Amino acid sequence: MASVTSLSDSVHQRLAAALSAALPQAGSADPLLRRSDRADFQANGILALAKKEKANPRELATQVVSGVESGELIKDVEVSGPGFLNITLTDRAITQNLAARYADDTGRLGVPHAEQPGTTVIDYAQPNVAKEMHVGHLRSAVIGDAVVQLLEFTGENVVRRHHIGDWGTQFGMLIQYLEEHPHELDHKADEASGEEAMSNLDRLYKAARKLFDADEEFKTRARRRVVDLQAGDPQTVAMWQKFVDESKIYFFSVFEKLDMEIRDADIVGESGYNDMLAETCRLLEESGVAVRSEGALCVFFDDIKGPDGNPVPLIVQKSDGGYGYAATDLSAIRDRVFNLKANSIIYVVDARQSLHFKMVFETARKAGWLGDDVKAYQLAFGTVLGKDGKPFKTREGETVRLVDLLDEAIDRASAVVREKAQDLSEEEIAERGTQVGVGAVKYADLSTSANRDYKFDLDQMVSLNGDTSVYLQYAYARIQSILRKAGASRPAAHPELELHEAERALGLHADSFAATVAEAATEYAPHKLAAYLYQLASLYTTFYDKCPVLKAETQEQIENRLFLCDITARTLHRGMALLGIRTPERL
């Protein structure tokens, strides 16, 4: 089905045509249409245009009104204040436009596909091998997954990349420690679950790190082991591969708990670019983008200096010949631009790494790897805070394990579901509790602008009141309950009916779904979709309170209100799915 022109776009086109007719010398003019609490829409663009053309804004507004045809779409246009236009639509137009979205049997609700999609590589969900995932890994995974869903839904070709930490000094340290302390390996690890095996690896990693920091001789042996790993020593590589494989099993189990699809082919860690590192350094040095400084290969920038006023370089290769993160990240850019043919590369990475990525992107541009036709963008995110406003930690001051956090959210949500459950079995309560708990964690993250910190408050997250996923899930489940109780009455649009104020507000908001999805995808801003869905559920609550559905006055009104219920439910379902959140049929 073709996309459906939104009501705001239809009104915008009519006003723009009337403006151009009134001021032909101004060319195409934007009426600056907005939703308004004074009418259905308000146009504010006439004031700026009148000032530019030295015209009287109120007279120009009156002239524009005379050029706007009322009828099927527009019921009334009035001039307000110094030259604003207040526009009221016909009830028929609202219902008909919603009916066109409702008729879309693809489930897209009239949202268009991009006509000329590009290719976006998105780098997100980057855990470290041999380390347990903690609360700090939550945001990259959840935000990245939502942006993937949004971009794919709007038609973009998306290549997912999980740049896991699977290379470097820590592996020499870990392998050497295990070589010298074989008795510390849990020999039941082969039978352990992903989480148990990872706990063993994490424990070994911490022990190895402690020895590495305290014993210079061990540090020297560990660094020699890194050289063995980089040289491809079979025994060392085999031990490294075992760590990677065990870690992947664990990663998959955590992402499955997060209700996210992570495919093995999309995991291309630091080690995936090893063969490119030497060439990356050679190209940078030969082009003069990077220079040798005290034995290290560095890139310097005019505008990046330390507190002492001296330049802060990006170190691509260390003085001992080892490669830094920059070499890997620059090699990844080369791969993504020249092999994957990316038009856009999105990095969903902690805001604290902003300087690093600024330097990497500028280096890649200087080298000619990022041209004007390729966008590189860091979707930087803030920190997860505890209720006290400080970085979220356990009572012992340890970083909170991600699986523990999700398990507690599921437990809390299951208690809420059990309290509300009328006819659910224990199995159904467990299933709904998981969907509600994981949804609560994701929504709390996604309803906050990515670059802001947010407080992790499980009591608030699983609340039925306020801006929570549970509130949205409950609205959806309530609608499904009404539809089940409707008996022989079926949802059907009746454009001939007059609409209650609450029906109009709900219908106008539902009509702006496609525009919201497009904006959220273009700006990599899932929080804008979350805000839209919360307002949709809130408007539905008002409609539910003021407009009886199954006890409406006429059969036509029952059918039309069931239609409003159903399109609201479909919009909630589709929108929540784009955020990676389930909408249970019953709660």
GROMACS .gro file of N, CA, C and O in nm, residues 405-488:
model
  336
  405LEU      N    1   2.039  -0.699   3.739
  405LEU     CA    2   1.946  -0.586   3.722
  405LEU      C    3   1.819  -0.631   3.648
  405LEU      O    4   1.707  -0.600   3.689
  406LEU      N    5   1.837  -0.708   3.541
  406LEU     CA    6   1.721  -0.756   3.464
  406LEU      C    7   1.637  -0.853   3.546
  406LEU      O    8   1.513  -0.848   3.542
  407ASP      N    9   1.703  -0.942   3.621
  407ASP     CA   10   1.629  -1.038   3.705
  407ASP      C   11   1.544  -0.966   3.809
  407ASP      O   12   1.429  -1.004   3.835
  408GLU      N   13   1.600  -0.861   3.870
  408GLU     CA   14   1.523  -0.788   3.971
  408GLU      C   15   1.405  -0.716   3.907
  408GLU      O   16   1.295  -0.712   3.963
  409ALA      N   17   1.427  -0.658   3.787
  409ALA     CA   18   1.317  -0.591   3.717
  409ALA      C   19   1.205  -0.690   3.684
  409ALA      O   20   1.086  -0.659   3.699
  410ILE      N   21   1.243  -0.809   3.642
  410ILE     CA   22   1.142  -0.912   3.609
  410ILE      C   23   1.066  -0.955   3.735
  410ILE      O   24   0.944  -0.973   3.732
  411ASP      N   25   1.137  -0.970   3.847
  411ASP     CA   26   1.072  -1.006   3.975
  411ASP      C   27   0.971  -0.899   4.016
  411ASP      O   28   0.858  -0.931   4.055
  412ARG      N   29   1.012  -0.772   4.008
  412ARG     CA   30   0.922  -0.663   4.047
  412ARG      C   31   0.800  -0.657   3.956
  412ARG      O   32   0.688  -0.638   4.001
  413ALA      N   33   0.825  -0.672   3.826
  413ALA     CA   34   0.715  -0.666   3.730
  413ALA      C   35   0.620  -0.784   3.748
  413ALA      O   36   0.497  -0.768   3.738
  414SER      N   37   0.674  -0.902   3.778
  414SER     CA   38   0.589  -1.020   3.799
  414SER      C   39   0.496  -0.999   3.918
  414SER      O   40   0.380  -1.042   3.916
  415ALA      N   41   0.546  -0.931   4.020
  415ALA     CA   42   0.462  -0.902   4.138
  415ALA      C   43   0.348  -0.809   4.099
  415ALA      O   44   0.233  -0.827   4.144
  416VAL      N   45   0.376  -0.710   4.012
  416VAL     CA   46   0.271  -0.618   3.966
  416VAL      C   47   0.168  -0.693   3.883
  416VAL      O   48   0.047  -0.676   3.900
  417VAL      N   49   0.216  -0.780   3.793
  417VAL     CA   50   0.124  -0.858   3.707
  417VAL      C   51   0.038  -0.950   3.792
  417VAL      O   52  -0.083  -0.961   3.772
  418ARG      N   53   0.102  -1.016   3.892
  418ARG     CA   54   0.027  -1.109   3.977
  418ARG      C   55  -0.084  -1.036   4.053
  418ARG      O   56  -0.195  -1.087   4.069
  419GLU      N   57  -0.055  -0.915   4.096
  419GLU     CA   58  -0.153  -0.836   4.172
  419GLU      C   59  -0.273  -0.801   4.085
  419GLU      O   60  -0.387  -0.799   4.130
  420LYS      N   61  -0.246  -0.775   3.955
  420LYS     CA   62  -0.355  -0.735   3.864
  420LYS      C   63  -0.421  -0.855   3.795
  420LYS      O   64  -0.530  -0.843   3.742
  421ALA      N   65  -0.351  -0.969   3.794
  421ALA     CA   66  -0.396  -1.083   3.714
  421ALA      C   67  -0.534  -1.132   3.760
  421ALA      O   68  -0.558  -1.156   3.877
  422GLN      N   69  -0.622  -1.146   3.663
  422GLN     CA   70  -0.756  -1.198   3.690
  422GLN      C   71  -0.762  -1.348   3.661
  422GLN      O   72  -0.803  -1.427   3.744
  423ASP      N   73  -0.717  -1.384   3.541
  423ASP     CA   74  -0.734  -1.523   3.496
  423ASP      C   75  -0.605  -1.576   3.432
  423ASP      O   76  -0.610  -1.654   3.337
  424LEU      N   77  -0.489  -1.532   3.484
  424LEU     CA   78  -0.363  -1.577   3.426
  424LEU      C   79  -0.304  -1.692   3.507
  424LEU      O   80  -0.308  -1.692   3.630
  425SER      N   81  -0.248  -1.791   3.437
  425SER     CA   82  -0.180  -1.901   3.504
  425SER      C   83  -0.043  -1.853   3.551
  425SER      O   84   0.005  -1.746   3.511
  426GLU      N   85   0.024  -1.934   3.636
  426GLU     CA   86   0.158  -1.897   3.683
  426GLU      C   87   0.255  -1.884   3.565
  426GLU      O   88   0.341  -1.796   3.564
  427GLU      N   89   0.238  -1.971   3.466
  427GLU     CA   90   0.325  -1.966   3.347
  427GLU      C   91   0.304  -1.834   3.272
  427GLU      O   92   0.399  -1.769   3.228
  428GLU      N   93   0.177  -1.793   3.261
  428GLU     CA   94   0.146  -1.667   3.191
  428GLU      C   95   0.196  -1.547   3.271
  428GLU      O   96   0.245  -1.449   3.214
  429ILE      N   97   0.184  -1.555   3.403
  429ILE     CA   98   0.234  -1.446   3.488
  429ILE      C   99   0.385  -1.431   3.470
  429ILE      O  100   0.438  -1.320   3.459
  430ALA      N  101   0.456  -1.544   3.464
  430ALA     CA  102   0.602  -1.540   3.445
  430ALA      C  103   0.637  -1.480   3.309
  430ALA      O  104   0.729  -1.397   3.298
  431GLU      N  105   0.562  -1.519   3.205
  431GLU     CA  106   0.588  -1.466   3.070
  431GLU      C  107   0.560  -1.316   3.065
  431GLU      O  108   0.642  -1.237   3.016
  432ARG      N  109   0.444  -1.274   3.120
  432ARG     CA  110   0.410  -1.130   3.120
  432ARG      C  111   0.508  -1.051   3.208
  432ARG      O  112   0.546  -0.940   3.173
  433GLY      N  113   0.547  -1.112   3.321
  433GLY     CA  114   0.641  -1.044   3.410
  433GLY      C  115   0.773  -1.015   3.340
  433GLY      O  116   0.832  -0.908   3.358
  434THR      N  117   0.818  -1.112   3.258
  434THR     CA  118   0.942  -1.091   3.182
  434THR      C  119   0.924  -0.979   3.080
  434THR      O  120   1.008  -0.890   3.067
  435GLN      N  121   0.811  -0.983   3.007
  435GLN     CA  122   0.787  -0.880   2.905
  435GLN      C  123   0.773  -0.741   2.967
  435GLN      O  124   0.825  -0.642   2.914
  436VAL      N  125   0.706  -0.735   3.080
  436VAL     CA  126   0.684  -0.606   3.147
  436VAL      C  127   0.815  -0.557   3.211
  436VAL      O  128   0.851  -0.439   3.200
  437GLY      N  129   0.888  -0.647   3.277
  437GLY     CA  130   1.012  -0.608   3.345
  437GLY      C  131   1.119  -0.560   3.249
  437GLY      O  132   1.179  -0.453   3.269
  438VAL      N  133   1.143  -0.638   3.143
  438VAL     CA  134   1.244  -0.599   3.045
  438VAL      C  135   1.198  -0.473   2.971
  438VAL      O  136   1.277  -0.382   2.946
  439GLY      N  137   1.069  -0.466   2.941
  439GLY     CA  138   1.015  -0.347   2.876
  439GLY      C  139   1.032  -0.223   2.962
  439GLY      O  140   1.063  -0.115   2.912
  440ALA      N  141   1.015  -0.239   3.093
  440ALA     CA  142   1.028  -0.125   3.185
  440ALA      C  143   1.170  -0.070   3.183
  440ALA      O  144   1.192   0.051   3.180
  441VAL      N  145   1.269  -0.161   3.185
  441VAL     CA  146   1.409  -0.119   3.183
  441VAL      C  147   1.442  -0.048   3.051
  441VAL      O  148   1.506   0.058   3.048
  442LYS      N  149   1.397  -0.107   2.939
  442LYS     CA  150   1.426  -0.048   2.809
  442LYS      C  151   1.359   0.089   2.795
  442LYS      O  152   1.421   0.186   2.748
  443TYR      N  153   1.233   0.098   2.835
  443TYR     CA  154   1.159   0.222   2.816
  443TYR      C  155   1.217   0.335   2.899
  443TYR      O  156   1.225   0.450   2.854
  444ALA      N  157   1.259   0.304   3.021
  444ALA     CA  158   1.319   0.408   3.107
  444ALA      C  159   1.441   0.466   3.039
  444ALA      O  160   1.468   0.587   3.047
  445ASP      N  161   1.516   0.382   2.971
  445ASP     CA  162   1.635   0.425   2.899
  445ASP      C  163   1.595   0.506   2.775
  445ASP      O  164   1.646   0.616   2.751
  446LEU      N  165   1.502   0.451   2.696
  446LEU     CA  166   1.468   0.510   2.567
  446LEU      C  167   1.381   0.635   2.577
  446LEU      O  168   1.374   0.713   2.483
  447SER      N  169   1.312   0.654   2.689
  447SER     CA  170   1.228   0.772   2.703
  447SER      C  171   1.310   0.894   2.746
  447SER      O  172   1.258   1.004   2.756
  448THR      N  173   1.438   0.871   2.773
  448THR     CA  174   1.530   0.981   2.806
  448THR      C  175   1.617   1.009   2.685
  448THR      O  176   1.666   0.916   2.621
  449SER      N  177   1.637   1.135   2.651
  449SER     CA  178   1.728   1.170   2.543
  449SER      C  179   1.863   1.103   2.570
  449SER      O  180   1.914   1.108   2.682
  450ALA      N  181   1.920   1.039   2.468
  450ALA     CA  182   2.040   0.955   2.487
  450ALA      C  183   2.153   1.029   2.558
  450ALA      O  184   2.223   0.972   2.641
  451ASN      N  185   2.171   1.157   2.527
  451ASN     CA  186   2.289   1.227   2.582
  451ASN      C  187   2.272   1.270   2.726
  451ASN      O  188   2.363   1.324   2.788
  452ARG      N  189   2.154   1.245   2.784
  452ARG     CA  190   2.132   1.280   2.925
  452ARG      C  191   2.154   1.160   3.016
  452ARG      O  192   2.132   1.045   2.977
  453ASP      N  193   2.197   1.186   3.138
  453ASP     CA  194   2.201   1.081   3.240
  453ASP      C  195   2.057   1.052   3.283
  453ASP      O  196   1.968   1.136   3.266
  454TYR      N  197   2.032   0.934   3.340
  454TYR     CA  198   1.899   0.912   3.398
  454TYR      C  199   1.911   0.823   3.522
  454TYR      O  200   2.005   0.746   3.536
  455LYS      N  201   1.814   0.840   3.611
  455LYS     CA  202   1.814   0.764   3.736
  455LYS      C  203   1.743   0.632   3.718
  455LYS      O  204   1.633   0.625   3.664
  456PHE      N  205   1.809   0.527   3.767
  456PHE     CA  206   1.752   0.393   3.758
  456PHE      C  207   1.669   0.367   3.884
  456PHE      O  208   1.723   0.343   3.991
  457ASP      N  209   1.537   0.374   3.869
  457ASP     CA  210   1.445   0.360   3.982
  457ASP      C  211   1.341   0.255   3.946
  457ASP      O  212   1.241   0.284   3.879
  458LEU      N  213   1.365   0.131   3.989
  458LEU     CA  214   1.276   0.021   3.950
  458LEU      C  215   1.133   0.041   3.998
  458LEU      O  216   1.038   0.003   3.929
  459ASP      N  217   1.116   0.100   4.117
  459ASP     CA  218   0.980   0.123   4.169
  459ASP      C  219   0.900   0.208   4.070
  459ASP      O  220   0.784   0.181   4.043
  460GLN      N  221   0.964   0.313   4.018
  460GLN     CA  222   0.897   0.401   3.922
  460GLN      C  223   0.880   0.331   3.788
  460GLN      O  224   0.776   0.342   3.723
  461MET      N  225   0.980   0.254   3.746
  461MET     CA  226   0.978   0.190   3.614
  461MET      C  227   0.861   0.093   3.597
  461MET      O  228   0.808   0.077   3.488
  462VAL      N  229   0.826   0.021   3.705
  462VAL     CA  230   0.719  -0.079   3.693
  462VAL      C  231   0.585  -0.024   3.743
  462VAL      O  232   0.490  -0.099   3.765
  463SER      N  233   0.577   0.107   3.758
  463SER     CA  234   0.453   0.170   3.804
  463SER      C  235   0.351   0.175   3.691
  463SER      O  236   0.386   0.195   3.575
  464LEU      N  237   0.224   0.159   3.728
  464LEU     CA  238   0.115   0.171   3.630
  464LEU      C  239   0.083   0.316   3.601
  464LEU      O  240   0.006   0.347   3.510
  465ASN      N  241   0.139   0.407   3.680
  465ASN     CA  242   0.110   0.549   3.663
  465ASN      C  243   0.234   0.621   3.611
  465ASN      O  244   0.346   0.586   3.646
  466GLY      N  245   0.211   0.724   3.531
  466GLY     CA  246   0.323   0.804   3.483
  466GLY      C  247   0.381   0.751   3.353
  466GLY      O  248   0.328   0.659   3.291
  467ASP      N  249   0.492   0.812   3.313
  467ASP     CA  250   0.553   0.782   3.184
  467ASP      C  251   0.637   0.655   3.194
  467ASP      O  252   0.760   0.659   3.205
  468THR      N  253   0.571   0.540   3.190
  468THR     CA  254   0.638   0.410   3.199
  468THR      C  255   0.586   0.318   3.089
  468THR      O  256   0.477   0.338   3.036
  469SER      N  257   0.665   0.216   3.058
  469SER     CA  258   0.618   0.120   2.957
  469SER      C  259   0.497   0.043   3.008
  469SER      O  260   0.412   0.002   2.929
  470VAL      N  261   0.489   0.024   3.139
  470VAL     CA  262   0.375  -0.052   3.195
  470VAL      C  263   0.245   0.022   3.166
  470VAL      O  264   0.142  -0.039   3.134
  471TYR      N  265   0.249   0.154   3.177
  471TYR     CA  266   0.131   0.236   3.146
  471TYR      C  267   0.088   0.215   3.000
  471TYR      O  268  -0.032   0.200   2.971
  472LEU      N  269   0.185   0.212   2.910
  472LEU     CA  270   0.154   0.191   2.768
  472LEU      C  271   0.105   0.049   2.742
  472LEU      O  272   0.010   0.027   2.667
  473GLN      N  273   0.172  -0.049   2.806
  473GLN     CA  274   0.130  -0.189   2.789
  473GLN      C  275  -0.011  -0.210   2.844
  473GLN      O  276  -0.091  -0.284   2.786
  474TYR      N  277  -0.040  -0.144   2.955
  474TYR     CA  278  -0.173  -0.157   3.015
  474TYR      C  279  -0.280  -0.096   2.925
  474TYR      O  280  -0.389  -0.151   2.910
  475ALA      N  281  -0.247   0.019   2.862
  475ALA     CA  282  -0.342   0.081   2.769
  475ALA      C  283  -0.372  -0.014   2.653
  475ALA      O  284  -0.487  -0.031   2.612
  476TYR      N  285  -0.266  -0.079   2.601
  476TYR     CA  286  -0.284  -0.173   2.490
  476TYR      C  287  -0.370  -0.292   2.534
  476TYR      O  288  -0.463  -0.332   2.462
  477ALA      N  289  -0.338  -0.348   2.650
  477ALA     CA  290  -0.414  -0.464   2.700
  477ALA      C  291  -0.560  -0.428   2.726
  477ALA      O  292  -0.651  -0.508   2.702
  478ARG      N  293  -0.582  -0.305   2.775
  478ARG     CA  294  -0.720  -0.259   2.801
  478ARG      C  295  -0.799  -0.255   2.670
  478ARG      O  296  -0.916  -0.295   2.664
  479ILE      N  297  -0.737  -0.206   2.563
  479ILE     CA  298  -0.805  -0.200   2.433
  479ILE      C  299  -0.837  -0.341   2.384
  479ILE      O  300  -0.948  -0.368   2.334
  480GLN      N  301  -0.742  -0.433   2.399
  480GLN     CA  302  -0.768  -0.571   2.355
  480GLN      C  303  -0.886  -0.631   2.432
  480GLN      O  304  -0.966  -0.706   2.375
  481SER      N  305  -0.898  -0.597   2.559
  481SER     CA  306  -1.009  -0.645   2.640
  481SER      C  307  -1.142  -0.592   2.586
  481SER      O  308  -1.241  -0.666   2.575
  482ILE      N  309  -1.145  -0.464   2.549
  482ILE     CA  310  -1.267  -0.403   2.493
  482ILE      C  311  -1.303  -0.471   2.362
  482ILE      O  312  -1.420  -0.505   2.337
  483LEU      N  313  -1.203  -0.494   2.277
  483LEU     CA  314  -1.229  -0.557   2.147
  483LEU      C  315  -1.282  -0.699   2.164
  483LEU      O  316  -1.368  -0.745   2.087
  484ARG      N  317  -1.232  -0.770   2.267
  484ARG     CA  318  -1.282  -0.907   2.293
  484ARG      C  319  -1.427  -0.905   2.340
  484ARG      O  320  -1.505  -0.996   2.311
  485LYS      N  321  -1.461  -0.799   2.415
  485LYS     CA  322  -1.597  -0.791   2.471
  485LYS      C  323  -1.699  -0.734   2.373
  485LYS      O  324  -1.818  -0.726   2.405
  486ALA      N  325  -1.654  -0.694   2.254
  486ALA     CA  326  -1.743  -0.623   2.161
  486ALA      C  327  -1.845  -0.715   2.095
  486ALA      O  328  -1.942  -0.667   2.036
  487GLY      N  329  -1.824  -0.846   2.106
  487GLY     CA  330  -1.921  -0.940   2.049
  487GLY      C  331  -1.932  -0.925   1.899
  487GLY      O  332  -1.831  -0.926   1.827
  488ALA      N  333  -2.055  -0.904   1.850
  488ALA     CA  334  -2.078  -0.895   1.706
  488ALA      C  335  -2.036  -0.760   1.649
  488ALA      O  336  -2.022  -0.744   1.528
   0.00000   0.00000   0.00000
